[in-house]
Short mmCIF file of C-alpha atoms in Angstrom, two decimals:
data_model
loop_
_atom_site.label_atom_id
_atom_site.label_comp_id
_atom_site.label_asym_id
_atom_site.label_seq_id
_atom_site.Cartn_x
_atom_site.Cartn_y
_atom_site.Cartn_z
CA UNK A 1 -0.08 0.08 0.01
CA UNK A 2 2.86 2.38 0.82
CA UNK A 3 4.75 1.52 -2.33
CA UNK A 4 1.39 2.30 -4.48
CA UNK A 5 1.17 5.63 -2.55
CA UNK A 6 4.78 6.45 -3.18
CA UNK A 7 4.41 5.54 -7.05
CA UNK A 8 1.30 7.66 -7.19
CA UNK A 9 2.84 10.66 -5.52
CA UNK A 10 5.99 10.36 -7.77
CA UNK A 11 3.81 10.25 -10.87
CA UNK A 12 1.83 13.30 -9.81
CA UNK A 13 4.99 15.24 -8.95
CA UNK A 14 6.36 14.33 -12.42
CA UNK A 15 3.18 15.46 -14.14
CA UNK A 16 3.33 18.75 -12.29
CA UNK A 17 7.00 19.35 -13.31
CA UNK A 18 6.30 18.29 -16.92
CA UNK A 19 3.23 20.29 -17.41
CA UNK A 20 4.93 23.64 -17.82
CA UNK A 21 7.55 22.10 -20.09
CA UNK A 22 4.87 20.54 -22.22
CA UNK A 23 3.08 23.84 -22.33
CA UNK A 24 6.25 25.56 -23.25
CA UNK A 25 6.86 23.12 -26.15
CA UNK A 26 3.55 24.25 -27.69
CA UNK A 27 5.23 27.67 -28.34
CA UNK A 28 7.98 28.50 -30.83
CA UNK A 29 11.52 28.67 -29.45
CA UNK A 30 12.91 32.24 -29.99
CA UNK A 31 11.29 35.36 -31.49
CA UNK A 32 8.25 35.21 -33.64
CA UNK A 33 7.74 37.31 -36.80
CA UNK A 34 4.22 38.10 -38.09
CA UNK A 35 4.60 38.87 -41.66
CA UNK A 36 2.30 41.71 -42.96
CA UNK A 37 1.74 41.99 -46.82
CA UNK A 38 1.31 45.83 -46.82
CA UNK A 39 3.39 48.69 -45.84
CA UNK A 40 3.04 50.30 -42.39
CA UNK A 41 0.04 52.51 -41.90
CA UNK A 42 -2.62 50.12 -43.40
CA UNK A 43 -5.41 48.03 -41.67
CA UNK A 44 -3.49 44.80 -41.84
CA UNK A 45 -0.40 46.39 -40.23
CA UNK A 46 -2.54 48.08 -37.48
CA UNK A 47 -4.19 44.86 -36.40
CA UNK A 48 -1.06 42.82 -36.56
CA UNK A 49 0.52 45.31 -34.14
CA UNK A 50 -2.36 45.14 -31.72
CA UNK A 51 -2.34 41.38 -31.49
CA UNK A 52 1.37 40.97 -31.71
CA UNK A 53 2.16 43.24 -28.81
CA UNK A 54 -0.21 41.29 -26.55
CA UNK A 55 1.14 37.92 -27.65
CA UNK A 56 4.69 39.08 -26.93
CA UNK A 57 3.64 39.77 -23.41
CA UNK A 58 1.76 36.50 -23.13
CA UNK A 59 4.42 34.36 -24.56
CA UNK A 60 7.27 36.37 -22.92
CA UNK A 61 9.19 36.57 -26.24
CA UNK A 62 9.69 39.07 -28.96
CA UNK A 63 6.85 39.21 -31.58
CA UNK A 64 7.97 41.49 -34.44
CA UNK A 65 5.82 42.82 -37.13
CA UNK A 66 7.68 42.57 -40.51
CA UNK A 67 6.25 44.35 -43.56
CA UNK A 68 6.70 42.72 -47.01
CA UNK A 69 4.50 44.82 -49.24
CA UNK A 70 3.67 44.18 -52.86
CA UNK A 71 1.18 42.47 -55.13
CA UNK A 72 -1.71 43.17 -52.70
CA UNK A 73 -0.35 40.74 -50.05
CA UNK A 74 0.68 37.94 -52.38
CA UNK A 75 4.35 38.42 -51.98
CA UNK A 76 4.12 38.11 -48.04
CA UNK A 77 1.95 35.09 -48.44
CA UNK A 78 4.28 33.46 -50.87
CA UNK A 79 7.18 34.16 -48.39
CA UNK A 80 5.56 32.60 -45.38
CA UNK A 81 4.42 29.46 -47.34
CA UNK A 82 8.10 28.65 -47.93
CA UNK A 83 9.18 29.07 -44.19
CA UNK A 84 9.89 26.29 -41.67
CA UNK A 85 6.81 25.04 -39.94
CA UNK A 86 8.30 25.90 -36.47
CA UNK A 87 5.94 28.70 -35.56
CA UNK A 88 8.71 31.35 -35.66
CA UNK A 89 7.17 32.88 -38.84
CA UNK A 90 3.45 33.55 -39.14
CA UNK A 91 1.29 35.37 -41.57
CA UNK A 92 -1.40 38.01 -40.99
CA UNK A 93 -3.49 36.56 -43.72
CA UNK A 94 -5.73 38.76 -45.73
CA UNK A 95 -8.66 38.45 -48.15
CA UNK A 96 -6.46 39.57 -50.98
CA UNK A 97 -3.91 36.71 -50.77
CA UNK A 98 -6.28 34.01 -49.79
CA UNK A 99 -9.57 34.70 -51.61
CA UNK A 100 -9.22 37.53 -54.11
CA UNK A 101 -5.89 36.58 -55.84
CA UNK A 102 -7.11 32.93 -56.24
CA UNK A 103 -10.45 34.15 -57.55
CA UNK A 104 -8.65 36.19 -60.24
CA UNK A 105 -6.97 33.08 -61.55
CA UNK A 106 -3.49 34.51 -60.92
CA UNK A 107 -0.53 32.27 -61.17
CA UNK A 108 0.62 32.05 -57.60
CA UNK A 109 3.62 30.50 -56.08
CA UNK A 110 1.58 28.92 -53.29
CA UNK A 111 -1.60 27.01 -52.79
CA UNK A 112 -3.97 29.02 -50.42
CA UNK A 113 -5.39 25.82 -48.96
CA UNK A 114 -2.56 23.36 -49.00
CA UNK A 115 0.35 25.55 -47.97
CA UNK A 116 -1.08 27.12 -44.60
CA UNK A 117 -2.77 26.15 -41.48
CA UNK A 118 -5.37 28.53 -40.17
CA UNK A 119 -4.83 29.69 -36.62
CA UNK A 120 -7.51 32.19 -35.72
CA UNK A 121 -9.64 34.81 -37.39
CA UNK A 122 -8.63 38.31 -36.15
CA UNK A 123 -11.41 40.43 -37.57
CA UNK A 124 -13.74 41.27 -40.39
CA UNK A 125 -14.14 44.85 -41.36
CA UNK A 126 -16.20 46.85 -43.86
CA UNK A 127 -14.47 48.99 -46.44
CA UNK A 128 -15.35 52.66 -46.17
CA UNK A 129 -16.11 54.86 -49.17
CA UNK A 130 -14.05 58.08 -48.30
CA UNK A 131 -12.89 61.27 -49.89
CA UNK A 132 -10.82 64.29 -48.75
CA UNK A 133 -12.55 67.37 -47.51
CA UNK A 134 -12.21 69.32 -50.80
CA UNK A 135 -14.35 66.89 -52.82
CA UNK A 136 -17.81 68.22 -53.95
CA UNK A 137 -19.76 64.94 -53.65
CA UNK A 138 -20.06 63.84 -50.09
CA UNK A 139 -22.95 61.39 -50.42
CA UNK A 140 -23.04 58.24 -52.46
CA UNK A 141 -25.93 59.63 -54.47
CA UNK A 142 -24.12 62.82 -55.33
CA UNK A 143 -20.98 60.78 -56.13
CA UNK A 144 -22.78 58.61 -58.62
CA UNK A 145 -24.20 61.80 -60.36
CA UNK A 146 -20.73 63.30 -60.40
CA UNK A 147 -19.19 60.19 -62.03
CA UNK A 148 -22.05 60.11 -64.59
CA UNK A 149 -21.47 63.84 -65.42
CA UNK A 150 -17.65 63.29 -65.53
CA UNK A 151 -17.09 59.77 -66.91
CA UNK A 152 -13.48 58.58 -66.60
CA UNK A 153 -12.51 61.72 -64.70
CA UNK A 154 -13.23 60.93 -61.08
CA UNK A 155 -10.35 58.84 -59.58
CA UNK A 156 -10.43 56.20 -56.99
CA UNK A 157 -7.30 54.94 -55.19
CA UNK A 158 -6.84 51.20 -54.04
CA UNK A 159 -4.28 49.37 -52.07
CA UNK A 160 -3.39 47.60 -55.47
CA UNK A 161 -4.88 45.84 -58.49
CA UNK A 162 -6.93 42.90 -57.30
CA UNK A 163 -7.11 44.11 -53.57
CA UNK A 164 -10.37 44.21 -51.63
CA UNK A 165 -10.56 47.92 -52.26
CA UNK A 166 -10.28 47.34 -55.97
CA UNK A 167 -13.01 44.64 -55.90
CA UNK A 168 -15.25 47.04 -53.90
CA UNK A 169 -14.79 49.75 -56.49
CA UNK A 170 -15.59 47.33 -59.32
CA UNK A 171 -18.73 46.29 -57.58
CA UNK A 172 -19.70 49.86 -57.27
CA UNK A 173 -19.00 50.73 -60.86
CA UNK A 174 -20.98 47.61 -61.98
CA UNK A 175 -24.07 48.39 -59.80
CA UNK A 176 -23.99 52.18 -60.27
CA UNK A 177 -23.30 51.80 -64.07
CA UNK A 178 -20.51 54.41 -63.91
CA UNK A 179 -17.04 54.72 -65.57
CA UNK A 180 -14.47 55.83 -63.01
CA UNK A 181 -10.65 55.83 -62.97
CA UNK A 182 -8.81 53.23 -60.89
CA UNK A 183 -5.39 54.22 -59.37
CA UNK A 184 -3.75 51.22 -57.77
CA UNK A 185 -1.10 51.84 -55.01
CA UNK A 186 1.31 49.55 -53.16
CA UNK A 187 -0.79 49.34 -50.01
CA UNK A 188 -3.32 51.46 -48.14
CA UNK A 189 -0.77 53.82 -46.53
CA UNK A 190 0.41 55.49 -49.60
CA UNK A 191 -3.15 55.41 -51.07
CA UNK A 192 -4.48 57.38 -48.23
CA UNK A 193 -1.50 59.97 -48.23
CA UNK A 194 -2.47 60.72 -51.85
CA UNK A 195 -6.21 60.81 -51.08
CA UNK A 196 -5.68 63.34 -48.26
CA UNK A 197 -3.27 65.36 -50.30
CA UNK A 198 -5.78 65.56 -53.17
CA UNK A 199 -3.83 63.61 -55.79
CA UNK A 200 -6.88 61.29 -56.03
CA UNK A 201 -10.56 61.98 -55.33
CA UNK A 202 -12.17 58.93 -53.57
CA UNK A 203 -11.43 55.34 -52.35
CA UNK A 204 -12.90 52.40 -50.81
CA UNK A 205 -10.52 51.94 -47.98
CA UNK A 206 -10.59 49.43 -45.02
CA UNK A 207 -12.32 50.95 -41.98
CA UNK A 208 -9.19 49.90 -39.94
CA UNK A 209 -6.97 52.28 -41.91
CA UNK A 210 -9.48 54.85 -42.77
CA UNK A 211 -10.79 55.51 -39.20
CA UNK A 212 -7.93 57.72 -37.90
CA UNK A 213 -8.31 60.03 -40.86
CA UNK A 214 -12.04 60.12 -40.58
CA UNK A 215 -11.91 60.82 -36.83
CA UNK A 216 -9.42 63.65 -37.45
CA UNK A 217 -11.54 65.16 -40.28
CA UNK A 218 -8.97 64.74 -42.93
CA UNK A 219 -11.22 62.34 -44.72
CA UNK A 220 -14.99 62.33 -45.10
CA UNK A 221 -16.92 58.92 -44.90
CA UNK A 222 -19.67 58.61 -47.33
CA UNK A 223 -20.66 54.99 -46.63
CA UNK A 224 -19.58 51.57 -45.27
CA UNK A 225 -19.65 48.20 -47.04
CA UNK A 226 -21.14 45.56 -44.60
CA UNK A 227 -24.84 45.02 -44.41
CA UNK A 228 -24.95 46.20 -40.83
CA UNK A 229 -23.30 49.36 -39.50
CA UNK A 230 -20.02 48.81 -37.60
CA UNK A 231 -20.27 49.74 -33.91
CA UNK A 232 -17.40 52.15 -34.36
CA UNK A 233 -19.18 54.08 -36.97
CA UNK A 234 -22.85 54.12 -36.19
CA UNK A 235 -23.54 57.35 -37.99
CA UNK A 236 -22.12 56.20 -41.35
CA UNK A 237 -24.66 54.66 -43.61
CA UNK A 238 -24.18 51.34 -45.35
CA UNK A 239 -24.04 51.23 -49.19
CA UNK A 240 -27.27 49.27 -48.95
CA UNK A 241 -28.82 52.06 -47.13
CA UNK A 242 -27.52 54.45 -49.78
CA UNK A 243 -29.29 52.87 -52.62
CA UNK A 244 -27.32 49.65 -53.22
CA UNK A 245 -29.28 46.71 -51.73
CA UNK A 246 -27.06 43.68 -50.83
CA UNK A 247 -23.90 45.49 -51.47
CA UNK A 248 -21.28 43.90 -49.15
CA UNK A 249 -17.56 43.99 -49.79
CA UNK A 250 -15.61 43.27 -46.53
CA UNK A 251 -12.00 42.82 -45.52
CA UNK A 252 -10.90 40.10 -43.24
CA UNK A 253 -7.70 39.36 -41.28
CA UNK A 254 -6.55 36.12 -39.75
CA UNK A 255 -3.42 34.55 -38.32
CA UNK A 256 -1.96 31.66 -40.35
CA UNK A 257 1.19 29.49 -40.28
CA UNK A 258 3.00 27.38 -42.73
CA UNK A 259 1.50 24.04 -43.26
CA UNK A 260 2.72 21.21 -41.14
CA UNK A 261 3.02 23.25 -38.04
CA UNK A 262 2.36 20.90 -34.98
CA UNK A 263 -1.26 20.66 -34.06
CA UNK A 264 -0.59 21.33 -30.40
CA UNK A 265 1.21 24.55 -31.29
CA UNK A 266 -1.63 25.66 -33.62
CA UNK A 267 -4.23 24.94 -31.05
CA UNK A 268 -2.14 26.89 -28.27
CA UNK A 269 -1.90 29.86 -30.55
CA UNK A 270 -5.52 29.77 -31.28
CA UNK A 271 -6.44 29.73 -27.69
CA UNK A 272 -4.03 32.64 -26.91
CA UNK A 273 -5.27 34.80 -29.78
CA UNK A 274 -8.88 34.27 -28.52
CA UNK A 275 -7.65 35.45 -25.10
CA UNK A 276 -6.06 38.50 -26.62
CA UNK A 277 -9.23 39.35 -28.63
CA UNK A 278 -11.34 39.18 -25.46
CA UNK A 279 -9.13 41.73 -23.60
CA UNK A 280 -11.24 44.99 -23.05
CA UNK A 281 -8.57 47.27 -24.46
CA UNK A 282 -8.14 45.04 -27.49
CA UNK A 283 -11.92 45.02 -27.93
CA UNK A 284 -12.00 48.81 -27.77
CA UNK A 285 -9.44 49.08 -30.45
CA UNK A 286 -11.21 46.52 -32.69
CA UNK A 287 -14.46 48.45 -32.33
CA UNK A 288 -12.68 51.67 -33.27
CA UNK A 289 -11.29 50.06 -36.37
CA UNK A 290 -14.51 48.43 -37.27
CA UNK A 291 -13.05 44.87 -36.88
CA UNK A 292 -15.72 42.51 -35.67
CA UNK A 293 -16.45 38.77 -35.42
CA UNK A 294 -12.78 37.78 -34.54
CA UNK A 295 -11.81 34.79 -32.68
CA UNK A 296 -13.39 31.37 -32.55
CA UNK A 297 -12.18 27.85 -33.48
CA UNK A 298 -9.59 26.80 -36.09
CA UNK A 299 -12.22 25.00 -37.82
CA UNK A 300 -14.58 28.06 -38.01
CA UNK A 301 -11.80 30.06 -39.59
CA UNK A 302 -11.08 27.40 -42.23
CA UNK A 303 -14.73 27.07 -43.15
CA UNK A 304 -15.01 30.90 -43.43
CA UNK A 305 -11.99 31.00 -45.91
CA UNK A 306 -13.60 28.36 -48.10
CA UNK A 307 -16.92 30.35 -48.28
CA UNK A 308 -15.03 33.48 -49.13
CA UNK A 309 -12.92 31.83 -51.91
CA UNK A 310 -16.27 30.57 -53.49
CA UNK A 311 -18.02 33.95 -53.12
CA UNK A 312 -15.22 35.95 -54.68
CA UNK A 313 -14.78 33.59 -57.74
CA UNK A 314 -18.38 34.34 -58.60
CA UNK A 315 -17.95 38.16 -58.05
CA UNK A 316 -14.76 38.21 -60.24
CA UNK A 317 -16.63 36.48 -63.00
CA UNK A 318 -19.71 38.71 -62.75
CA UNK A 319 -17.79 42.02 -62.57
CA UNK A 320 -15.11 40.79 -65.02
CA UNK A 321 -12.40 41.99 -62.71
CA UNK A 322 -9.03 41.69 -64.38
CA UNK A 323 -5.52 42.60 -63.29
CA UNK A 324 -2.14 41.97 -64.86
CA UNK A 325 -0.53 38.61 -63.66
#
């Protein structure tokens, strides 16, 4: 009886000692990089920094945001797909690289389903139709009239050809039956600089990156592109409320890693991202940026991605969206 008790006690002690070690093994060794496919100043960058800062504290290791802009996020996605599956390099995945680029039939150096493991949804945001304070049309109705009066003369910036902003513009052009000039940039940051400076007239921009400029008065919000108004902008009408029923063109962000990452590590990261997103100060920032519906299971995120891929294939065909490969 005493021997059994001794064995049980020894096993229990070993389990207590091993538990922190097993927990530690579910996290990467050394610093973690979160790769963002756009320059600093855009929505993807902003949300990556909010989440990365909290994970750095939680994991007691350096979590660095590394910007690899270009090709509307495709360059960053391609880079991460080729990294070791040790968890040290993650991707702040974006609708562009994992739904829109495939929908356009572009030749990609990665397979958006095979080469990644979903970790957690971070947020879904509307785009926001904005202009600088000097533009004459400050409602959707007036903008449509302006574009029809000056076909091909009203310019719209985007974060790049084939980006979510570009898709939103093409949907708008199709439904409004207007001809407008598309000006692609290498990310939201430079597009917003030129919009505020008056080099371009309007743009559909992620609410995440547009919000600071709208709050400061440097940009005017005409509409937002989810079917419901975002909590952070209750006074900005939706496109549906502005005469375009069913108009919904969102942007989503989620954390992914290279395929073949250990399942225990992916699960641990999912749980920790959910904890981060539940923090009151993080929720406040997410609401401010219009990023909602973040968190949830790995399976939920994977199912969402598949639905988005199917949806945007249909939109690309209907709107005849084309960009150079």
